[in-house]
């Protein structure tokens, strides 16, 4: 029984390791040397200029800096880091008509950050939705918005 338990734990660790190793596979990023404030403004403009509303603007970098003292051994991660959250009634409806479970992907999140270790370089992007099932149009939209804000 102990051998079986060890084998199950080893297999679980291997599967989890595989998931962690592939976590970045679903993230699309762009980099730019434009100032962070300009990038986040361009990202928001790219959303709003398409007729969407930014539902939430999260200041992740500020939150992490504010709480760093509460976490033992915390080091600065970002010079700046923010997320924007929005949804599209049109694109979302199409995706949800294709598969009603696509509600899990709404709202959509875009991010931008300037790392503490590499100031002057801003990374922005989004997490890609799984291909198919009406989600391809969402990925295209997110890629267009992030690419536009990155100056592509």
mmCIF file of C-alpha atoms in Angstrom:
data_model
loop_
_atom_site.group_PDB
_atom_site.id
_atom_site.type_symbol
_atom_site.label_atom_id
_atom_site.label_comp_id
_atom_site.label_asym_id
_atom_site.label_seq_id
_atom_site.Cartn_x
_atom_site.Cartn_y
_atom_site.Cartn_z
ATOM 1 C CA UNK A 1 0.000 0.000 0.000
ATOM 2 C CA UNK A 2 2.851 2.376 0.838
ATOM 3 C CA UNK A 3 4.395 1.711 -2.584
ATOM 4 C CA UNK A 4 1.087 2.472 -4.306
ATOM 5 C CA UNK A 5 0.707 5.710 -2.347
ATOM 6 C CA UNK A 6 4.262 6.742 -3.269
ATOM 7 C CA UNK A 7 3.609 5.973 -6.926
ATOM 8 C CA UNK A 8 0.407 8.038 -6.893
ATOM 9 C CA UNK A 9 2.189 10.967 -5.218
ATOM 10 C CA UNK A 10 5.058 10.771 -7.699
ATOM 11 C CA UNK A 11 2.643 10.695 -10.644
ATOM 12 C CA UNK A 12 0.730 13.664 -9.185
ATOM 13 C CA UNK A 13 3.947 15.633 -8.744
ATOM 14 C CA UNK A 14 4.921 14.864 -12.322
ATOM 15 C CA UNK A 15 1.537 16.032 -13.615
ATOM 16 C CA UNK A 16 1.641 19.192 -11.509
ATOM 17 C CA UNK A 17 5.189 19.851 -12.646
ATOM 18 C CA UNK A 18 4.043 19.557 -16.237
ATOM 19 C CA UNK A 19 1.227 22.025 -15.596
ATOM 20 C CA UNK A 20 3.598 24.519 -14.009
ATOM 21 C CA UNK A 21 6.131 24.106 -16.797
ATOM 22 C CA UNK A 22 3.459 24.981 -19.355
ATOM 23 C CA UNK A 23 1.879 27.856 -17.406
ATOM 24 C CA UNK A 24 3.566 30.443 -19.633
ATOM 25 C CA UNK A 25 2.403 28.733 -22.822
ATOM 26 C CA UNK A 26 -0.982 30.411 -22.521
ATOM 27 C CA UNK A 27 0.375 33.934 -21.972
ATOM 28 C CA UNK A 28 0.945 36.259 -24.922
ATOM 29 C CA UNK A 29 3.276 39.182 -24.234
ATOM 30 C CA UNK A 30 4.707 42.196 -25.984
ATOM 31 C CA UNK A 31 7.543 44.384 -24.749
ATOM 32 C CA UNK A 32 8.236 48.052 -25.240
ATOM 33 C CA UNK A 33 10.572 50.685 -23.881
ATOM 34 C CA UNK A 34 7.830 53.312 -23.685
ATOM 35 C CA UNK A 35 7.204 54.741 -20.199
ATOM 36 C CA UNK A 36 4.885 52.579 -18.080
ATOM 37 C CA UNK A 37 2.273 55.332 -17.589
ATOM 38 C CA UNK A 38 2.081 55.769 -21.353
ATOM 39 C CA UNK A 39 1.726 52.023 -21.957
ATOM 40 C CA UNK A 40 -1.088 51.582 -19.435
ATOM 41 C CA UNK A 41 -2.881 54.650 -20.862
ATOM 42 C CA UNK A 42 -2.491 53.259 -24.394
ATOM 43 C CA UNK A 43 -3.794 49.891 -23.223
ATOM 44 C CA UNK A 44 -6.863 51.502 -21.681
ATOM 45 C CA UNK A 45 -7.401 53.655 -24.781
ATOM 46 C CA UNK A 46 -7.191 50.563 -27.004
ATOM 47 C CA UNK A 47 -10.022 49.014 -24.985
ATOM 48 C CA UNK A 48 -12.188 52.145 -24.743
ATOM 49 C CA UNK A 49 -11.686 53.178 -28.378
ATOM 50 C CA UNK A 50 -13.278 49.881 -29.424
ATOM 51 C CA UNK A 51 -16.405 50.812 -27.476
ATOM 52 C CA UNK A 52 -15.719 48.663 -24.402
ATOM 53 C CA UNK A 53 -15.747 49.764 -20.778
ATOM 54 C CA UNK A 54 -12.891 49.011 -18.402
ATOM 55 C CA UNK A 55 -14.765 47.444 -15.477
ATOM 56 C CA UNK A 56 -11.784 47.240 -13.147
ATOM 57 C CA UNK A 57 -8.306 48.748 -13.054
ATOM 58 C CA UNK A 58 -6.167 46.809 -10.596
ATOM 59 C CA UNK A 59 -2.980 48.258 -9.167
ATOM 60 C CA UNK A 60 -1.218 44.956 -8.474
ATOM 61 C CA UNK A 61 2.243 46.477 -8.070
ATOM 62 C CA UNK A 62 0.995 48.946 -5.450
ATOM 63 C CA UNK A 63 -0.759 46.167 -3.527
ATOM 64 C CA UNK A 64 2.373 44.007 -3.493
ATOM 65 C CA UNK A 65 4.555 46.929 -2.390
ATOM 66 C CA UNK A 66 2.065 47.870 0.340
ATOM 67 C CA UNK A 67 1.929 44.331 1.740
ATOM 68 C CA UNK A 68 5.627 43.435 1.289
ATOM 69 C CA UNK A 69 6.411 44.135 4.949
ATOM 70 C CA UNK A 70 3.819 41.567 6.018
ATOM 71 C CA UNK A 71 5.538 38.790 4.074
ATOM 72 C CA UNK A 72 8.858 37.491 5.345
ATOM 73 C CA UNK A 73 11.656 37.788 2.808
ATOM 74 C CA UNK A 74 9.594 39.739 0.268
ATOM 75 C CA UNK A 75 11.652 41.511 -2.388
ATOM 76 C CA UNK A 76 10.503 44.210 -4.819
ATOM 77 C CA UNK A 77 9.037 42.569 -7.917
ATOM 78 C CA UNK A 78 7.684 45.459 -9.948
ATOM 79 C CA UNK A 79 8.448 49.083 -10.475
ATOM 80 C CA UNK A 80 4.839 49.231 -11.705
ATOM 81 C CA UNK A 81 2.199 46.572 -12.442
ATOM 82 C CA UNK A 82 -1.469 46.952 -13.329
ATOM 83 C CA UNK A 83 -4.322 44.974 -14.841
ATOM 84 C CA UNK A 84 -7.361 46.060 -16.814
ATOM 85 C CA UNK A 85 -10.533 44.010 -16.889
ATOM 86 C CA UNK A 86 -13.325 44.365 -19.458
ATOM 87 C CA UNK A 87 -15.889 42.351 -21.367
ATOM 88 C CA UNK A 88 -17.495 42.536 -24.791
ATOM 89 C CA UNK A 89 -21.189 41.774 -25.055
ATOM 90 C CA UNK A 90 -20.832 40.912 -28.741
ATOM 91 C CA UNK A 91 -17.700 38.757 -28.625
ATOM 92 C CA UNK A 92 -18.691 37.157 -25.306
ATOM 93 C CA UNK A 93 -22.160 36.269 -26.545
ATOM 94 C CA UNK A 94 -20.720 34.596 -29.632
ATOM 95 C CA UNK A 95 -18.326 32.574 -27.490
ATOM 96 C CA UNK A 96 -21.068 31.633 -25.003
ATOM 97 C CA UNK A 97 -23.507 30.679 -27.756
ATOM 98 C CA UNK A 98 -20.794 28.326 -29.035
ATOM 99 C CA UNK A 99 -20.291 26.861 -25.557
ATOM 100 C CA UNK A 100 -22.249 28.165 -22.584
ATOM 101 C CA UNK A 101 -19.346 27.215 -20.282
ATOM 102 C CA UNK A 102 -17.269 30.015 -21.868
ATOM 103 C CA UNK A 103 -18.748 32.246 -19.177
ATOM 104 C CA UNK A 104 -15.683 31.125 -17.205
ATOM 105 C CA UNK A 105 -13.480 33.369 -19.369
ATOM 106 C CA UNK A 106 -15.418 36.601 -18.954
ATOM 107 C CA UNK A 107 -14.265 39.226 -18.079
ATOM 108 C CA UNK A 108 -11.014 39.457 -20.022
ATOM 109 C CA UNK A 109 -7.835 40.657 -18.338
ATOM 110 C CA UNK A 110 -4.934 42.567 -19.847
ATOM 111 C CA UNK A 111 -1.778 43.289 -17.858
ATOM 112 C CA UNK A 112 1.257 45.533 -17.997
ATOM 113 C CA UNK A 113 4.320 45.595 -15.778
ATOM 114 C CA UNK A 114 7.786 47.039 -15.453
ATOM 115 C CA UNK A 115 9.933 44.733 -13.348
ATOM 116 C CA UNK A 116 12.129 45.992 -10.524
ATOM 117 C CA UNK A 117 15.048 44.019 -11.988
ATOM 118 C CA UNK A 118 14.697 45.366 -15.534
ATOM 119 C CA UNK A 119 13.408 48.959 -15.348
ATOM 120 C CA UNK A 120 12.756 50.732 -18.610
ATOM 121 C CA UNK A 121 11.264 47.659 -20.283
ATOM 122 C CA UNK A 122 7.485 47.253 -20.054
ATOM 123 C CA UNK A 123 5.820 43.910 -20.689
ATOM 124 C CA UNK A 124 2.128 43.785 -21.519
ATOM 125 C CA UNK A 125 -0.218 41.078 -22.637
ATOM 126 C CA UNK A 126 -2.955 38.664 -21.720
ATOM 127 C CA UNK A 127 -3.664 35.027 -20.955
ATOM 128 C CA UNK A 128 -4.903 33.253 -24.096
ATOM 129 C CA UNK A 129 -8.130 31.340 -23.884
ATOM 130 C CA UNK A 130 -8.021 27.724 -25.094
ATOM 131 C CA UNK A 131 -8.406 27.543 -28.879
ATOM 132 C CA UNK A 132 -11.767 26.679 -30.392
ATOM 133 C CA UNK A 133 -15.197 26.679 -28.810
ATOM 134 C CA UNK A 134 -15.886 30.263 -29.893
ATOM 135 C CA UNK A 135 -12.845 31.604 -28.012
ATOM 136 C CA UNK A 136 -10.642 32.382 -31.026
ATOM 137 C CA UNK A 137 -12.327 35.738 -31.632
ATOM 138 C CA UNK A 138 -11.633 36.697 -27.999
ATOM 139 C CA UNK A 139 -7.942 35.843 -28.419
ATOM 140 C CA UNK A 140 -7.796 37.878 -31.628
ATOM 141 C CA UNK A 141 -9.388 40.865 -29.885
ATOM 142 C CA UNK A 142 -7.017 40.676 -26.913
ATOM 143 C CA UNK A 143 -3.991 40.318 -29.192
ATOM 144 C CA UNK A 144 -5.060 43.342 -31.252
ATOM 145 C CA UNK A 145 -5.537 45.487 -28.130
ATOM 146 C CA UNK A 146 -2.241 44.479 -26.491
ATOM 147 C CA UNK A 147 -0.332 44.774 -29.774
ATOM 148 C CA UNK A 148 -1.751 48.234 -30.408
ATOM 149 C CA UNK A 149 -0.745 49.415 -26.924
ATOM 150 C CA UNK A 150 2.744 47.994 -27.474
ATOM 151 C CA UNK A 151 3.092 50.010 -30.677
ATOM 152 C CA UNK A 152 2.848 47.059 -33.054
#
